[in-house]
Amino acid sequence: MSGRILIRGGRLIDPANGVDAVADLYLADGRVAAVGQAPDGFQADETVDAGGLVVCPGFIDLCARLREPGHTHKATIASETAAAAKAGVTTLCCPPDTGPVIDTPAVGTLIQEKAEQAGKARVLPIGALTRELNGKDLSAMAALKAAGCVAVGNAYQPLANSQVWRHALEYAATHDLLVMIRPEDPWLKEQGCVHEGRLATRLGLPGIPESAETVAVAQALALIEQTGARAHFGQLSCGRAAAMIAEAQSRGVAVSCDVAIHQLHLTEDDVDGFDARCHVSPPLRTAADRDALRLAVASGAIAALCSDHQPHEPDAKLDTFLSTEPGMAALETLLPLTLRLVELGLLSLPAALERLSAGPARILGLPRAGLAVGDAADVCVFDANQVWKAEGAHWASRGRNTPFWGQEMRGAARLTLLAGETVYRADNR
């Protein structure tokens, strides 16, 4: 059982409840006991001086691969949830493309049990939309939901045809399950590995056209509207796709979307020199796409920022660009790269934190994802001005495959609490 904690004098930002003020936060028995004034008889077991720091809800990451089960040579649930805690992330969603796939209750339960044993972050598995992600045979969605899966999706794997899509959405709607969609037309993508544009031409690399994403979004939107399913588009890469979803939202279609934080800072030009650390899926696109995605985040059309964390062993990035594995380790750069959006004047600090907490909570349908009395004491205390380098002892993830490696970052968690338990406390480095 967690004790009683007073977090004193911090700038308390609680986007879910519209709070932005210097205020004390009182925690007891794993929940928020009071804000501002101490509850009667409250005696703190621990007092945290948060003067000059920001106190906010723990972050919720909609897409982070932990590599377990099945790929423990890259990372483990223990190692990556520790990195999550260091990053201020208290809840994260694990896509279903583990080994074995999360298409049975046993796998979903296994992941949650391992996360509970590690004790660093709450892991919410996303169940497979189809068995073994084969794109044809629908999974037992009710059983997956009963086992704790908060949504279903097919990760990178396409569905066989639009009829399967329709039935999958209808089936998910029957069980009130959110469908997470990674929009990408496999035939337009073919063997592409970078954005189809001038850089791909110059480097001689096969490109992925913007239409690979927009065609998939268009198809899914039509089926979502027909079936009435709850759906979420994950990890957008192009401005046109965000605009299509925003237009659907304006017509009352219940869809949401997120973007990986690196898509708001990097472009196709960062691939120059065949930098495999920038080999990601979907690919980095143009500066115009980056800017359009930023505007969609600012307007709220994109309601969540995620890490799209994908740790790899070093060898995964040591081949010809086309043969390297896509993805970057990104949990620990999620907060500082989000704060850069604030520095650029694109978002206020409360709005930025909303995209990391209340926004993803609404998408998942999680109750009480703020710091009101009675809410779970999932808390991040961070220093928005702390400068650190993404390297060495400052890095917790097993994956070091990030183009930001060695760069200075501004903004770091000082304390992370999960249900009132300390899961990360910064030392004096």
Short mmCIF file of C-alpha atoms in Angstrom, two decimals:
data_model
loop_
_atom_site.label_atom_id
_atom_site.label_comp_id
_atom_site.label_asym_id
_atom_site.label_seq_id
_atom_site.Cartn_x
_atom_site.Cartn_y
_atom_site.Cartn_z
CA MET A 1 0.00 0.00 0.00
CA SER A 2 1.39 3.42 -0.94
CA GLY A 3 1.82 6.03 1.75
CA ARG A 4 0.77 9.63 2.06
CA ILE A 5 2.73 12.04 -0.10
CA LEU A 6 2.65 15.81 -0.26
CA ILE A 7 3.96 17.35 -3.46
CA ARG A 8 4.43 20.94 -2.45
CA GLY A 9 4.71 24.18 -4.38
CA GLY A 10 4.80 22.92 -7.97
CA ARG A 11 3.01 24.34 -10.99
CA LEU A 12 0.11 21.93 -11.07
CA ILE A 13 -1.19 21.42 -14.61
CA ASP A 14 -4.17 19.09 -14.87
CA PRO A 15 -5.56 19.38 -18.42
CA ALA A 16 -8.50 17.07 -17.74
CA ASN A 17 -9.83 19.43 -15.11
CA GLY A 18 -8.63 22.77 -16.46
CA VAL A 19 -6.17 23.37 -13.63
CA ASP A 20 -3.03 25.45 -14.09
CA ALA A 21 -1.88 26.96 -10.81
CA VAL A 22 0.80 26.73 -8.17
CA ALA A 23 -0.79 24.33 -5.72
CA ASP A 24 0.03 21.52 -3.34
CA LEU A 25 -1.02 18.00 -4.22
CA TYR A 26 -1.92 15.48 -1.53
CA LEU A 27 -1.82 11.76 -2.26
CA ALA A 28 -2.96 8.91 -0.07
CA ASP A 29 -3.60 5.22 -0.63
CA GLY A 30 -2.67 5.48 -4.29
CA ARG A 31 -5.13 8.24 -5.10
CA VAL A 32 -5.38 11.99 -5.08
CA ALA A 33 -6.59 12.99 -1.62
CA ALA A 34 -6.75 16.76 -2.09
CA VAL A 35 -5.55 19.67 -4.19
CA GLY A 36 -4.54 22.96 -2.59
CA GLN A 37 -5.69 22.48 0.99
CA ALA A 38 -4.66 19.51 3.09
CA PRO A 39 -7.47 17.12 4.00
CA ASP A 40 -8.34 16.86 7.67
CA GLY A 41 -5.75 14.98 9.64
CA PHE A 42 -3.36 14.51 6.69
CA GLN A 43 0.15 13.70 7.87
CA ALA A 44 2.58 13.18 5.00
CA ASP A 45 4.95 10.24 5.09
CA GLU A 46 6.97 12.03 2.42
CA THR A 47 7.08 15.63 1.26
CA VAL A 48 8.38 16.45 -2.22
CA ASP A 49 9.54 20.01 -2.84
CA ALA A 50 8.31 20.75 -6.38
CA GLY A 51 9.17 24.44 -6.39
CA GLY A 52 10.08 25.47 -9.94
CA LEU A 53 8.83 22.13 -11.31
CA VAL A 54 5.70 21.09 -13.18
CA VAL A 55 3.34 18.58 -11.60
CA CYS A 56 0.96 16.84 -14.01
CA PRO A 57 -0.78 13.52 -14.65
CA GLY A 58 1.47 10.68 -15.77
CA PHE A 59 1.66 10.43 -19.53
CA ILE A 60 -0.34 7.92 -21.57
CA ASP A 61 1.45 6.57 -24.63
CA LEU A 62 -0.80 5.03 -27.27
CA CYS A 63 1.94 3.10 -29.05
CA ALA A 64 5.08 1.62 -27.52
CA ARG A 65 6.57 -1.72 -28.42
CA LEU A 66 8.17 -3.51 -25.50
CA ARG A 67 9.55 -6.44 -27.54
CA GLU A 68 8.25 -9.06 -25.14
CA PRO A 69 7.15 -11.71 -25.68
CA GLY A 70 9.13 -12.83 -28.66
CA HIS A 71 11.92 -10.32 -29.21
CA THR A 72 13.78 -10.14 -25.93
CA HIS A 73 17.10 -9.76 -27.76
CA LYS A 74 15.89 -6.21 -28.43
CA ALA A 75 14.29 -5.31 -25.10
CA THR A 76 12.02 -6.58 -22.35
CA ILE A 77 8.91 -5.41 -20.60
CA ALA A 78 11.05 -4.73 -17.53
CA SER A 79 13.63 -2.66 -19.38
CA GLU A 80 11.17 -0.61 -21.41
CA THR A 81 8.68 0.07 -18.64
CA ALA A 82 11.66 1.34 -16.62
CA ALA A 83 12.42 3.67 -19.52
CA ALA A 84 8.76 4.69 -19.55
CA ALA A 85 8.86 5.56 -15.86
CA LYS A 86 12.00 7.64 -16.44
CA ALA A 87 10.11 9.44 -19.20
CA GLY A 88 7.09 10.23 -17.02
CA VAL A 89 4.92 7.67 -18.83
CA THR A 90 2.69 5.75 -16.44
CA THR A 91 0.41 4.01 -18.95
CA LEU A 92 1.27 2.66 -22.37
CA CYS A 93 -0.41 0.64 -25.07
CA CYS A 94 1.40 -2.35 -26.52
CA PRO A 95 0.54 -3.21 -30.17
CA PRO A 96 -0.40 -6.81 -30.93
CA ASP A 97 2.56 -7.75 -33.14
CA THR A 98 4.43 -9.56 -30.39
CA GLY A 99 5.60 -13.14 -30.70
CA PRO A 100 3.21 -14.84 -30.24
CA VAL A 101 0.66 -12.30 -31.41
CA ILE A 102 -1.80 -10.91 -28.85
CA ASP A 103 -4.69 -12.88 -30.32
CA THR A 104 -5.53 -14.95 -27.26
CA PRO A 105 -6.38 -13.95 -23.69
CA ALA A 106 -3.30 -15.85 -22.50
CA VAL A 107 -0.88 -13.54 -24.30
CA GLY A 108 -2.67 -10.40 -23.18
CA THR A 109 -2.69 -11.65 -19.60
CA LEU A 110 0.99 -12.63 -19.78
CA ILE A 111 1.99 -9.12 -20.84
CA GLN A 112 0.01 -7.51 -18.05
CA GLU A 113 1.39 -9.93 -15.46
CA LYS A 114 4.97 -9.24 -16.52
CA ALA A 115 4.29 -5.50 -16.38
CA GLU A 116 2.84 -5.86 -12.88
CA GLN A 117 5.90 -7.84 -11.81
CA ALA A 118 8.18 -5.13 -13.17
CA GLY A 119 6.06 -2.54 -11.37
CA LYS A 120 7.13 0.47 -13.40
CA ALA A 121 4.19 1.29 -15.70
CA ARG A 122 0.69 0.18 -16.51
CA VAL A 123 0.66 -1.75 -19.80
CA LEU A 124 -2.58 -1.97 -21.78
CA PRO A 125 -2.39 -4.57 -24.53
CA ILE A 126 -4.00 -4.00 -27.91
CA GLY A 127 -5.52 -7.25 -29.12
CA ALA A 128 -5.14 -8.54 -32.65
CA LEU A 129 -7.99 -7.72 -35.01
CA THR A 130 -7.39 -10.97 -36.87
CA ARG A 131 -5.89 -14.26 -35.74
CA GLU A 132 -2.12 -14.23 -36.01
CA LEU A 133 -2.62 -10.88 -37.79
CA ASN A 134 -3.39 -12.90 -40.92
CA GLY A 135 -5.82 -10.30 -42.19
CA LYS A 136 -8.61 -12.81 -42.81
CA ASP A 137 -9.92 -14.55 -39.70
CA LEU A 138 -11.39 -12.32 -37.03
CA SER A 139 -10.04 -12.80 -33.53
CA ALA A 140 -12.11 -13.64 -30.47
CA MET A 141 -12.57 -9.99 -29.57
CA ALA A 142 -14.87 -10.51 -26.60
CA ALA A 143 -12.32 -12.79 -24.95
CA LEU A 144 -9.54 -10.31 -25.64
CA LYS A 145 -11.55 -7.51 -24.10
CA ALA A 146 -12.28 -9.65 -21.06
CA ALA A 147 -8.54 -10.26 -20.73
CA GLY A 148 -7.81 -6.55 -20.51
CA CYS A 149 -7.21 -5.53 -24.13
CA VAL A 150 -8.35 -1.93 -24.46
CA ALA A 151 -8.57 -1.97 -28.26
CA VAL A 152 -7.97 -4.16 -31.27
CA GLY A 153 -5.84 -3.55 -34.32
CA ASN A 154 -3.78 -5.30 -36.94
CA ALA A 155 -0.53 -3.37 -36.43
CA TYR A 156 1.42 -3.24 -39.71
CA GLN A 157 -0.42 -6.13 -41.31
CA PRO A 158 -3.09 -5.34 -43.93
CA LEU A 159 -6.53 -6.90 -44.07
CA ALA A 160 -7.30 -9.12 -47.02
CA ASN A 161 -10.04 -6.97 -48.48
CA SER A 162 -12.65 -4.35 -47.69
CA GLN A 163 -15.26 -6.99 -46.77
CA VAL A 164 -13.00 -8.25 -43.98
CA TRP A 165 -12.56 -4.64 -42.90
CA ARG A 166 -16.32 -4.14 -42.74
CA HIS A 167 -16.93 -7.29 -40.74
CA ALA A 168 -14.05 -6.50 -38.39
CA LEU A 169 -15.41 -3.04 -37.65
CA GLU A 170 -18.93 -4.40 -37.15
CA TYR A 171 -17.67 -7.13 -34.82
CA ALA A 172 -15.59 -4.66 -32.80
CA ALA A 173 -18.57 -2.31 -32.54
CA THR A 174 -20.67 -5.17 -31.21
CA HIS A 175 -18.24 -5.49 -28.32
CA ASP A 176 -17.73 -1.72 -27.96
CA LEU A 177 -14.05 -2.11 -28.72
CA LEU A 178 -11.93 0.68 -30.13
CA VAL A 179 -10.28 -0.26 -33.43
CA MET A 180 -6.77 1.13 -33.86
CA ILE A 181 -5.79 1.58 -37.49
CA ARG A 182 -2.32 2.07 -38.89
CA PRO A 183 -3.38 3.44 -42.27
CA GLU A 184 -1.19 2.13 -45.06
CA ASP A 185 -2.15 0.61 -48.37
CA PRO A 186 0.24 -2.34 -48.83
CA TRP A 187 0.05 -2.32 -52.61
CA LEU A 188 0.96 1.34 -52.87
CA LYS A 189 3.69 0.90 -50.30
CA GLU A 190 5.18 -2.15 -52.02
CA GLN A 191 8.82 -2.42 -50.90
CA GLY A 192 9.22 1.27 -50.15
CA CYS A 193 11.31 2.41 -47.24
CA VAL A 194 11.30 6.23 -47.44
CA HIS A 195 8.94 8.96 -48.57
CA GLU A 196 8.44 8.97 -52.35
CA GLY A 197 10.00 12.29 -53.23
CA ARG A 198 13.14 14.07 -54.32
CA LEU A 199 15.33 12.49 -51.63
CA ALA A 200 14.23 8.97 -52.49
CA THR A 201 15.04 9.70 -56.13
CA ARG A 202 18.46 11.11 -55.32
CA LEU A 203 19.39 8.25 -53.01
CA GLY A 204 17.92 5.61 -55.28
CA LEU A 205 15.67 4.22 -52.57
CA PRO A 206 12.15 2.85 -53.22
CA GLY A 207 9.59 5.38 -52.07
CA ILE A 208 6.24 5.19 -50.29
CA PRO A 209 3.78 7.69 -51.76
CA GLU A 210 1.58 9.86 -49.61
CA SER A 211 -1.37 8.08 -51.21
CA ALA A 212 -0.42 4.87 -49.39
CA GLU A 213 -1.71 6.61 -46.28
CA THR A 214 -4.52 8.74 -47.70
CA VAL A 215 -6.09 5.86 -49.66
CA ALA A 216 -6.11 3.73 -46.53
CA VAL A 217 -7.64 6.56 -44.49
CA ALA A 218 -10.34 7.12 -47.13
CA GLN A 219 -11.27 3.44 -47.24
CA ALA A 220 -11.40 3.13 -43.47
CA LEU A 221 -13.42 6.33 -43.03
CA ALA A 222 -16.08 5.10 -45.43
CA LEU A 223 -16.40 1.83 -43.54
CA ILE A 224 -16.30 3.49 -40.13
CA GLU A 225 -19.17 5.77 -41.11
CA GLN A 226 -21.19 2.81 -42.37
CA THR A 227 -20.58 0.57 -39.38
CA GLY A 228 -20.56 3.16 -36.61
CA ALA A 229 -17.47 1.59 -35.09
CA ARG A 230 -15.19 3.49 -32.72
CA ALA A 231 -11.91 3.94 -34.55
CA HIS A 232 -8.57 5.60 -34.06
CA PHE A 233 -5.90 6.28 -36.67
CA GLY A 234 -2.41 5.86 -35.29
CA GLN A 235 0.91 7.38 -36.27
CA LEU A 236 -0.08 9.62 -39.15
CA SER A 237 2.68 10.91 -41.38
CA CYS A 238 1.12 13.29 -43.88
CA GLY A 239 -0.87 16.47 -43.62
CA ARG A 240 -3.48 15.38 -46.15
CA ALA A 241 -4.47 12.37 -44.01
CA ALA A 242 -4.85 14.61 -40.95
CA ALA A 243 -7.04 16.97 -42.97
CA MET A 244 -9.26 14.09 -44.13
CA ILE A 245 -9.78 12.94 -40.56
CA ALA A 246 -10.43 16.50 -39.37
CA GLU A 247 -13.08 16.88 -42.07
CA ALA A 248 -14.74 13.65 -40.93
CA GLN A 249 -14.64 14.86 -37.33
CA SER A 250 -16.34 18.10 -38.40
CA ARG A 251 -19.20 16.00 -39.79
CA GLY A 252 -19.58 14.23 -36.47
CA VAL A 253 -17.78 11.01 -37.30
CA ALA A 254 -16.37 9.57 -34.08
CA VAL A 255 -12.76 9.12 -35.13
CA SER A 256 -9.54 10.24 -33.54
CA CYS A 257 -5.89 10.17 -34.47
CA ASP A 258 -2.38 10.52 -33.10
CA VAL A 259 1.07 11.27 -34.42
CA ALA A 260 4.47 10.04 -33.34
CA ILE A 261 6.42 12.92 -31.85
CA HIS A 262 9.38 12.47 -34.22
CA GLN A 263 7.10 13.21 -37.19
CA LEU A 264 6.74 16.74 -35.82
CA HIS A 265 10.48 17.39 -35.84
CA LEU A 266 12.10 15.33 -38.59
CA THR A 267 11.58 15.27 -42.36
CA GLU A 268 12.72 13.18 -45.32
CA ASP A 269 15.89 15.29 -45.40
CA ASP A 270 17.03 13.67 -42.15
CA VAL A 271 17.39 10.39 -44.04
CA ASP A 272 20.14 11.96 -46.16
CA GLY A 273 23.41 10.10 -45.84
CA PHE A 274 21.40 6.87 -45.52
CA ASP A 275 20.90 7.45 -41.80
CA ALA A 276 19.18 4.19 -40.82
CA ARG A 277 18.17 5.69 -37.48
CA CYS A 278 15.65 7.68 -39.52
CA HIS A 279 14.27 4.57 -41.17
CA VAL A 280 10.79 4.57 -39.68
CA SER A 281 7.34 3.37 -40.67
CA PRO A 282 5.47 5.38 -41.80
CA PRO A 283 8.37 7.26 -43.36
CA LEU A 284 9.46 10.77 -42.56
CA ARG A 285 7.81 13.01 -45.11
CA THR A 286 8.18 16.57 -46.33
CA ALA A 287 8.61 19.75 -44.33
CA ALA A 288 5.12 20.75 -45.52
CA ASP A 289 3.72 17.53 -44.04
CA ARG A 290 5.54 18.13 -40.77
CA ASP A 291 4.14 21.65 -40.59
CA ALA A 292 0.61 20.48 -41.42
CA LEU A 293 0.78 17.82 -38.73
CA ARG A 294 1.95 20.43 -36.23
CA LEU A 295 -1.06 22.59 -37.09
CA ALA A 296 -3.39 19.60 -36.70
CA VAL A 297 -1.95 18.97 -33.24
CA ALA A 298 -2.39 22.64 -32.35
CA SER A 299 -6.02 22.64 -33.54
CA GLY A 300 -6.82 19.48 -31.62
CA ALA A 301 -7.68 17.45 -34.72
CA ILE A 302 -4.76 15.26 -33.65
CA ALA A 303 -5.63 14.63 -30.04
CA ALA A 304 -2.63 12.64 -28.88
CA LEU A 305 1.14 12.52 -29.21
CA CYS A 306 2.76 9.12 -28.92
CA SER A 307 6.30 7.81 -28.87
CA ASP A 308 5.87 4.96 -31.37
CA HIS A 309 8.73 3.49 -29.37
CA GLN A 310 10.54 0.68 -31.15
CA PRO A 311 13.80 -0.37 -29.51
CA HIS A 312 16.23 -2.38 -31.63
CA GLU A 313 19.51 -4.17 -31.04
CA PRO A 314 22.47 -2.40 -32.74
CA ASP A 315 22.69 -4.91 -35.61
CA ALA A 316 19.16 -4.05 -36.74
CA LYS A 317 20.45 -0.73 -38.06
CA LEU A 318 23.78 -1.93 -39.45
CA ASP A 319 22.88 -3.02 -42.97
CA THR A 320 22.08 -1.27 -46.21
CA PHE A 321 19.30 1.25 -45.57
CA LEU A 322 16.66 -0.83 -47.33
CA SER A 323 17.53 -3.89 -45.24
CA THR A 324 17.56 -2.20 -41.85
CA GLU A 325 14.58 -2.54 -39.53
CA PRO A 326 12.30 0.50 -39.23
CA GLY A 327 11.60 2.24 -35.97
CA MET A 328 13.34 4.30 -33.33
CA ALA A 329 13.67 4.17 -29.56
CA ALA A 330 11.56 7.11 -28.49
CA LEU A 331 10.09 6.87 -25.01
CA GLU A 332 12.71 9.09 -23.43
CA THR A 333 12.54 11.82 -26.05
CA LEU A 334 8.73 12.07 -25.90
CA LEU A 335 8.64 14.79 -23.23
CA PRO A 336 11.55 16.97 -24.42
CA LEU A 337 10.39 16.86 -28.04
CA THR A 338 6.88 17.81 -26.92
CA LEU A 339 8.32 20.71 -24.94
CA ARG A 340 10.06 21.87 -28.12
CA LEU A 341 6.60 22.43 -29.60
CA VAL A 342 5.95 24.76 -26.68
CA GLU A 343 9.26 26.54 -27.27
CA LEU A 344 8.29 26.98 -30.92
CA GLY A 345 5.04 28.63 -29.85
CA LEU A 346 2.87 25.94 -31.43
CA LEU A 347 1.23 24.83 -28.18
CA SER A 348 0.83 26.21 -24.69
CA LEU A 349 2.31 24.00 -21.99
CA PRO A 350 -1.14 22.91 -20.73
CA ALA A 351 -2.20 22.05 -24.29
CA ALA A 352 0.98 20.06 -24.86
CA LEU A 353 0.44 18.09 -21.66
CA GLU A 354 -3.18 17.55 -22.66
CA ARG A 355 -1.97 15.73 -25.79
CA LEU A 356 0.10 13.45 -23.52
CA SER A 357 -2.52 12.70 -20.90
CA ALA A 358 -6.19 13.65 -21.16
CA GLY A 359 -6.21 13.38 -24.96
CA PRO A 360 -5.07 9.76 -25.16
CA ALA A 361 -7.21 8.91 -22.12
CA ARG A 362 -10.33 10.10 -23.93
CA ILE A 363 -9.39 8.07 -26.99
CA LEU A 364 -9.06 4.92 -24.91
CA GLY A 365 -12.14 5.70 -22.84
CA LEU A 366 -10.17 5.64 -19.61
CA PRO A 367 -12.01 7.17 -16.68
CA ARG A 368 -10.58 9.89 -14.48
CA ALA A 369 -7.21 10.49 -16.12
CA GLY A 370 -6.46 13.68 -14.22
CA LEU A 371 -5.49 14.84 -10.78
CA ALA A 372 -8.89 15.49 -9.24
CA VAL A 373 -9.75 14.08 -5.84
CA GLY A 374 -10.21 10.34 -6.15
CA ASP A 375 -8.16 9.97 -9.34
CA ALA A 376 -5.35 7.43 -9.39
CA ALA A 377 -2.12 9.01 -8.19
CA ASP A 378 -0.33 8.61 -11.52
CA VAL A 379 1.87 11.68 -11.41
CA CYS A 380 4.82 13.12 -13.29
CA VAL A 381 6.93 15.86 -11.73
CA PHE A 382 9.28 17.32 -14.32
CA ASP A 383 11.78 20.10 -14.80
CA ALA A 384 10.99 21.85 -18.07
CA ASN A 385 14.40 23.52 -18.11
CA GLN A 386 16.70 20.64 -17.24
CA VAL A 387 19.21 20.03 -20.00
CA TRP A 388 20.51 16.52 -20.49
CA LYS A 389 22.15 14.49 -23.23
CA ALA A 390 20.52 11.51 -24.84
CA GLU A 391 23.38 9.13 -24.20
CA GLY A 392 25.05 6.77 -21.78
CA ALA A 393 23.85 6.65 -18.21
CA HIS A 394 21.08 9.14 -18.97
CA TRP A 395 19.34 6.57 -21.18
CA ALA A 396 17.30 3.70 -19.76
CA SER A 397 15.85 1.92 -22.82
CA ARG A 398 17.74 -1.06 -24.20
CA GLY A 399 17.27 0.49 -27.63
CA ARG A 400 19.64 3.28 -28.57
CA ASN A 401 18.44 3.59 -32.13
CA THR A 402 17.50 7.24 -32.20
CA PRO A 403 18.73 10.06 -34.44
CA PHE A 404 18.64 12.24 -31.33
CA TRP A 405 21.43 10.19 -29.72
CA GLY A 406 24.09 12.49 -28.31
CA GLN A 407 21.91 15.59 -28.68
CA GLU A 408 21.01 17.92 -25.86
CA MET A 409 17.44 17.62 -24.66
CA ARG A 410 15.56 20.11 -22.52
CA GLY A 411 13.00 18.79 -20.08
CA ALA A 412 13.20 15.72 -17.84
CA ALA A 413 11.08 13.89 -15.31
CA ARG A 414 12.30 14.24 -11.75
CA LEU A 415 9.73 11.98 -10.12
CA THR A 416 7.17 9.54 -11.49
CA LEU A 417 4.46 7.96 -9.35
CA LEU A 418 2.29 5.04 -10.39
CA ALA A 419 -0.78 4.71 -8.17
CA GLY A 420 1.14 6.59 -5.53
CA GLU A 421 4.23 4.39 -5.68
CA THR A 422 7.55 5.92 -6.72
CA VAL A 423 8.63 4.22 -9.94
CA TYR A 424 11.28 6.76 -10.93
CA ARG A 425 13.23 9.37 -9.01
CA ALA A 426 16.02 11.31 -10.66
CA ASP A 427 19.43 11.33 -9.11
CA ASN A 428 21.72 14.33 -9.27
CA ARG A 429 23.30 13.59 -12.64
#
